[in-house]
Amino acid sequence: MREYLLVVFCTAAVTYLLVGPVRKFAIIAGAMPPVRARDVHREPTPRLGGIAMFGGLCAGLLVAFQLSNLGKVFHEDSSDIKALLSGVGIMWVLGVLDDKWGVDALVKLGGQMIAAGVMVYQGITVISIPVPGVGPVALSPTLGMVISVALVVVMVNAVNFIDGLDGLAGGMVCIAAMAFFLYSYRLWYGYSISEAAPAALFSALLIGMCLGFLPHNLHPARIFMGDSGSMMLGLMLAVAAISVTGRVDPDLITAQTGGSQTATTHILVPIYIPLLLPLAVIALPLADLLLAVVRRTWAGRSPFAADKQHLHHRLLEIGHSHSRAVLIMYFWAALIAFGTVAFSFTNTGRTVVLTCAGFCLVGIVVLLLPWFRPKAPAAVQSMVPPRYRRGSRAAARGNAVVTAAGAVTAAAPAADPVLREEVPAMAELSARDQELLGRLGTGASAVGDHPKR
């Protein structure tokens, strides 16, 4: 476990440090597309965050290669590592081109299939499917290839579709990677199944990449990961799933459980139905993807035509703030992912995982309370955006009070509780918006006193 923690730390640190230079490069290169009608941010924000994440991935692989236990993954079976780098490289280049110049949806889909095909050619493919009471059922090379390519394309687009709010895609992929790491790590060290080693390493790398990028991507985001980041995360999650699915022999676990088929069935529940676990850990992105495809096709539009009706957009429409909507999606993702993984644990392990899922459920309930406003703990105040620091709203309350004529003057906090709630809302608006709202009260707009444009 210490080696995995070291890989996570190094990957996160390199990703975090690279974001600053990458952001400057994106601004110089002009990778700052104008705000579109479906966007929820107000100002053009640089993309190409996937460049920093790719750098963190390479650093994490170099560190893992030098470690005693994780180094065995490179020496004993390096095909998965080579296939991962090949697929990620193709997907990353495609994403960078899309972030800078834009790529047609069908061309992007073709590139995703090429990246998946290259990995299948190098050995990342579903070989068999474990069936209860039967054992591994071998798949034909063609069927295994089709399932593998389909899984990669679905996961890549599922992650890409939820990348609509600051920090949403990175956080949800991080949660999914944590759940998948628990499962693959237990198969490797708990039951000595070496086939699960690459999946555990890929999951650890994913966790580090997301943790290193999220501090720069939380609302208000300083940089977006763009398609260069979201498609790369989706591909890595798919590779982790494929590398363990179909390579775990149930007979190995049966031998360690005293020949009990019942115990073996319980342990292997998450992979009995093909790819159930990887689909469960991205249940929300997958549901959003399916709903978007059905919605757009029903309306006579292309499934890849962008709109503003994703799940996170609907949370904003019903009144949730940006931060609250993201946290709600986080907790739902964690509840489903860790709840699914808990089925493969027994006794103490299941209790721990179910406890985590219970805390996620409590978090969802708390977030739905109208008075709750998420704030960062005091220990990390200096490392998060000012929006999440304690006392920021109180300071905004005391700095400005909107008068009846619309002018903003410095004053002490208002005694009226209603006014105290309105001032922060006004303080979050731009100066131009505050001026327009102030003019509504004076009637200037009705008599034609409009500013010159």
XYZ file of C-alpha atoms in Angstrom, residues 21-361:
341
model
C 2.672 26.591 -16.844
C 0.057 24.761 -18.916
C -2.504 27.465 -18.134
C -0.126 30.178 -19.345
C 0.614 28.170 -22.472
C -3.113 27.720 -23.167
C -3.683 31.475 -22.884
C -0.773 32.243 -25.220
C -1.887 29.560 -27.683
C -5.418 30.936 -27.710
C -7.047 27.794 -26.318
C -9.740 29.919 -24.668
C -12.938 29.520 -26.685
C -15.673 32.128 -26.132
C -18.482 31.384 -23.720
C -21.264 29.423 -25.444
C -24.965 29.503 -24.700
C -24.830 26.094 -22.993
C -21.872 27.011 -20.763
C -22.389 27.916 -17.112
C -19.177 29.919 -16.649
C -19.183 33.652 -17.390
C -15.661 34.296 -18.603
C -13.488 32.553 -21.219
C -11.348 29.985 -19.402
C -8.235 28.281 -20.781
C -8.415 24.581 -21.568
C -5.668 22.028 -22.298
C -5.590 20.858 -18.671
C -5.089 17.369 -20.069
C -1.467 18.284 -20.843
C -0.696 18.593 -17.127
C -2.559 15.368 -16.388
C -0.583 13.526 -19.069
C 2.637 14.773 -17.487
C 1.474 13.493 -14.107
C 0.669 10.107 -15.657
C 4.166 9.775 -17.121
C 5.742 10.780 -13.799
C 3.642 8.237 -11.910
C 4.632 5.451 -14.305
C 8.323 6.335 -13.931
C 8.062 6.212 -10.138
C 6.167 2.907 -10.213
C 8.805 1.418 -12.512
C 11.500 2.042 -9.879
C 9.595 0.426 -6.987
C 10.189 -3.171 -5.969
C 6.619 -4.524 -5.978
C 4.999 -2.322 -8.605
C 8.023 -2.754 -10.842
C 6.962 -6.372 -11.340
C 3.981 -5.142 -13.372
C 6.438 -3.704 -15.914
C 8.801 -6.683 -15.961
C 6.372 -9.625 -15.841
C 3.675 -8.324 -18.171
C 4.449 -5.012 -19.828
C 1.852 -5.369 -22.586
C -0.820 -3.569 -20.562
C 1.499 -0.622 -19.868
C 2.491 -0.306 -23.534
C -1.125 -0.563 -24.629
C -2.153 2.082 -22.097
C 0.491 4.547 -23.279
C -0.413 3.942 -26.925
C -4.137 4.498 -26.394
C -3.672 7.447 -24.048
C -1.236 9.073 -26.472
C -3.690 8.894 -29.372
C -6.585 10.095 -27.228
C -4.512 12.907 -25.750
C -3.404 14.233 -29.146
C -7.003 14.080 -30.393
C -8.180 15.981 -27.322
C -5.509 18.674 -27.650
C -6.501 19.251 -31.280
C -10.145 19.527 -30.259
C -9.383 21.955 -27.420
C -7.427 24.260 -29.714
C -9.171 24.073 -33.091
C -12.261 21.939 -32.572
C -12.845 18.513 -34.089
C -16.029 17.236 -35.698
C -18.000 14.813 -33.514
C -17.777 11.945 -36.004
C -14.041 12.474 -36.459
C -13.650 12.427 -32.694
C -15.653 9.192 -32.468
C -13.445 7.657 -35.136
C -10.335 8.671 -33.202
C -11.710 7.090 -30.053
C -12.309 3.828 -31.897
C -8.790 3.913 -33.344
C -7.297 4.402 -29.873
C -9.388 1.516 -28.557
C -8.418 -0.658 -31.518
C -4.699 -0.017 -30.955
C -5.030 -1.126 -27.330
C -7.003 -4.235 -28.324
C -4.298 -5.107 -30.832
C -1.705 -4.903 -28.038
C -3.629 -7.168 -25.691
C -6.133 -5.010 -23.756
C -9.204 -7.075 -24.494
C -11.879 -9.089 -22.722
C -10.829 -12.722 -23.089
C -13.533 -14.423 -21.036
C -16.544 -13.688 -18.860
C -16.888 -15.422 -15.470
C -20.330 -17.026 -15.098
C -21.674 -18.298 -11.740
C -21.476 -22.069 -11.434
C -19.894 -22.403 -14.861
C -16.581 -20.610 -14.589
C -14.883 -18.521 -17.270
C -16.688 -18.564 -20.604
C -14.217 -17.885 -23.408
C -15.118 -15.245 -25.958
C -14.182 -15.323 -29.599
C -11.510 -12.786 -30.587
C -14.053 -10.809 -32.597
C -16.599 -10.637 -29.786
C -13.933 -9.755 -27.241
C -12.680 -6.972 -29.507
C -16.185 -5.554 -30.013
C -16.921 -5.549 -26.268
C -13.581 -3.914 -25.476
C -13.916 -1.159 -28.085
C -17.523 -0.501 -27.055
C -16.544 -0.204 -23.395
C -13.770 2.281 -24.187
C -16.016 4.452 -26.378
C -18.871 4.420 -23.843
C -16.650 5.344 -20.893
C -14.792 8.048 -22.802
C -18.007 9.757 -23.868
C -19.658 9.271 -20.468
C -16.830 11.158 -18.760
C -16.772 13.746 -21.547
C -20.507 14.406 -21.214
C -20.353 15.168 -17.473
C -17.504 17.635 -17.878
C -19.940 20.531 -17.683
C -19.374 21.998 -14.212
C -16.164 23.046 -12.488
C -14.569 20.036 -10.833
C -17.387 17.623 -11.697
C -15.658 15.203 -14.105
C -12.379 15.093 -12.176
C -14.092 14.450 -8.852
C -16.420 11.743 -10.143
C -13.619 9.911 -11.965
C -11.520 10.112 -8.793
C -14.355 8.518 -6.793
C -14.806 5.788 -9.407
C -11.051 5.102 -9.430
C -11.000 4.802 -5.636
C -13.812 2.240 -5.692
C -12.145 0.264 -8.465
C -8.793 0.410 -6.660
C -10.332 -1.165 -3.549
C -11.652 -4.050 -5.607
C -8.548 -4.718 -7.739
C -6.150 -4.272 -4.795
C -8.103 -6.849 -2.796
C -7.978 -9.350 -5.665
C -4.226 -8.909 -6.023
C -3.068 -8.916 -2.407
C -6.016 -10.679 -0.826
C -6.179 -13.614 -3.252
C -2.760 -13.397 -4.990
C -4.327 -12.834 -8.410
C -1.567 -11.091 -10.333
C -3.895 -10.306 -13.252
C -5.448 -7.573 -11.107
C -2.102 -5.781 -10.569
C -2.289 -3.517 -13.670
C -5.838 -2.436 -12.786
C -4.725 -1.446 -9.278
C -1.832 0.588 -10.689
C -3.985 2.304 -13.321
C -6.557 3.208 -10.663
C -3.847 4.694 -8.424
C -2.549 6.784 -11.320
C -6.073 8.021 -12.032
C -6.546 9.049 -8.404
C -3.302 11.022 -8.428
C -4.082 12.779 -11.714
C -7.507 13.875 -10.479
C -6.307 14.979 -7.029
C -3.537 17.061 -8.577
C -5.836 18.776 -11.060
C -8.904 19.400 -8.879
C -7.480 22.310 -6.785
C -7.182 24.330 -10.010
C -10.526 23.162 -11.393
C -12.874 23.743 -8.462
C -15.404 26.531 -8.882
C -14.474 29.145 -9.963
C -12.129 27.164 -12.207
C -8.813 28.635 -13.329
C -8.448 26.056 -16.105
C -10.556 23.336 -17.723
C -9.277 19.847 -18.451
C -10.910 19.997 -21.889
C -11.349 16.972 -24.100
C -7.624 16.273 -23.773
C -8.248 15.496 -20.117
C -11.782 14.098 -20.015
C -11.259 11.582 -22.829
C -7.965 10.473 -21.312
C -9.607 9.868 -17.917
C -12.418 7.879 -19.503
C -9.971 5.747 -21.479
C -7.858 4.969 -18.399
C -10.933 3.962 -16.428
C -11.941 1.654 -19.263
C -8.450 0.134 -19.461
C -8.481 -0.566 -15.716
C -11.839 -2.318 -16.100
C -10.824 -4.401 -19.113
C -7.461 -5.412 -17.635
C -9.161 -7.171 -14.716
C -12.464 -8.248 -16.255
C -12.168 -11.604 -17.981
C -8.713 -12.305 -16.553
C -9.762 -13.431 -13.070
C -10.189 -17.188 -12.767
C -12.932 -17.993 -10.203
C -11.278 -21.373 -9.533
C -8.318 -19.598 -7.918
C -10.601 -17.979 -5.356
C -12.625 -21.177 -4.868
C -9.433 -22.968 -3.861
C -8.762 -20.311 -1.210
C -12.292 -20.434 0.223
C -12.223 -24.156 1.010
C -13.939 -25.196 -2.201
C -17.070 -23.185 -1.399
C -18.815 -22.087 -4.575
C -21.139 -19.933 -2.461
C -18.256 -17.958 -0.980
C -16.640 -17.611 -4.383
C -19.902 -16.383 -5.881
C -20.208 -13.768 -3.146
C -16.659 -12.516 -3.663
C -16.956 -12.287 -7.435
C -20.419 -10.717 -7.572
C -19.164 -7.444 -9.144
C -17.737 -9.199 -12.220
C -20.305 -11.944 -12.781
C -22.328 -9.820 -15.126
C -19.848 -8.593 -17.739
C -18.319 -5.274 -16.739
C -20.906 -4.623 -13.989
C -18.465 -3.036 -11.596
C -16.859 -0.537 -14.012
C -20.315 0.477 -15.214
C -21.529 0.821 -11.627
C -18.700 3.135 -10.607
C -19.685 5.497 -13.438
C -23.429 4.921 -13.049
C -24.296 8.623 -13.024
C -22.166 9.584 -16.061
C -23.515 6.554 -17.901
C -27.113 7.453 -17.056
C -26.472 11.017 -18.216
C -24.998 9.695 -21.467
C -27.962 7.416 -22.178
C -30.492 10.134 -21.358
C -28.685 12.612 -23.608
C -28.588 10.192 -26.547
C -32.278 9.308 -26.178
C -33.288 12.939 -25.688
C -31.403 14.246 -28.704
C -32.366 11.370 -30.986
C -36.037 11.722 -30.018
C -35.858 15.410 -30.911
C -34.423 14.591 -34.328
C -30.929 15.888 -33.549
C -27.520 14.263 -33.580
C -26.644 12.360 -30.375
C -23.469 14.458 -30.247
C -25.290 17.808 -30.515
C -24.535 19.742 -27.334
C -27.360 20.998 -25.132
C -27.957 22.304 -21.631
C -30.128 19.516 -20.244
C -27.595 17.247 -18.549
C -28.168 16.118 -14.971
C -25.894 18.810 -13.544
C -27.684 21.475 -15.586
C -31.011 20.311 -14.169
C -29.648 20.602 -10.627
C -28.786 24.222 -11.353
C -32.230 24.861 -12.834
C -34.061 23.708 -9.694
C -32.122 26.173 -7.559
C -28.904 24.487 -6.419
C -25.735 26.546 -6.498
C -22.782 25.503 -8.602
C -20.871 24.068 -5.636
C -23.901 22.308 -4.179
C -24.766 20.664 -7.512
C -21.219 19.311 -7.853
C -21.181 17.962 -4.297
C -24.548 16.266 -4.770
C -23.195 14.488 -7.847
C -20.070 13.522 -5.884
C -22.052 11.936 -3.069
C -24.389 10.064 -5.389
C -21.415 8.688 -7.337
C -19.683 7.587 -4.130
C -22.845 6.004 -2.751
C -23.389 3.869 -5.865
C -19.718 2.996 -6.435
C -18.785 2.037 -2.875
C -22.135 0.366 -2.310
C -21.454 -1.903 -5.283
C -17.910 -2.701 -4.163
C -19.226 -3.570 -0.680
C -20.925 -6.671 -2.092
C -17.526 -8.258 -2.726
C -16.339 -7.711 0.836
C -17.100 -9.794 3.915
C -17.338 -9.056 7.633
C -15.125 -6.128 8.646
C -14.313 -5.057 5.097
C -17.954 -4.811 4.153
C -18.733 -2.857 7.319
C -16.077 -0.275 6.487
C -17.211 0.164 2.889
C -20.881 0.318 3.837
C -20.023 2.895 6.501
C -18.421 5.055 3.809
C -21.525 4.644 1.660
C -23.659 5.604 4.677
C -21.672 8.793 5.153
C -22.243 9.574 1.465
C -25.990 9.175 1.979
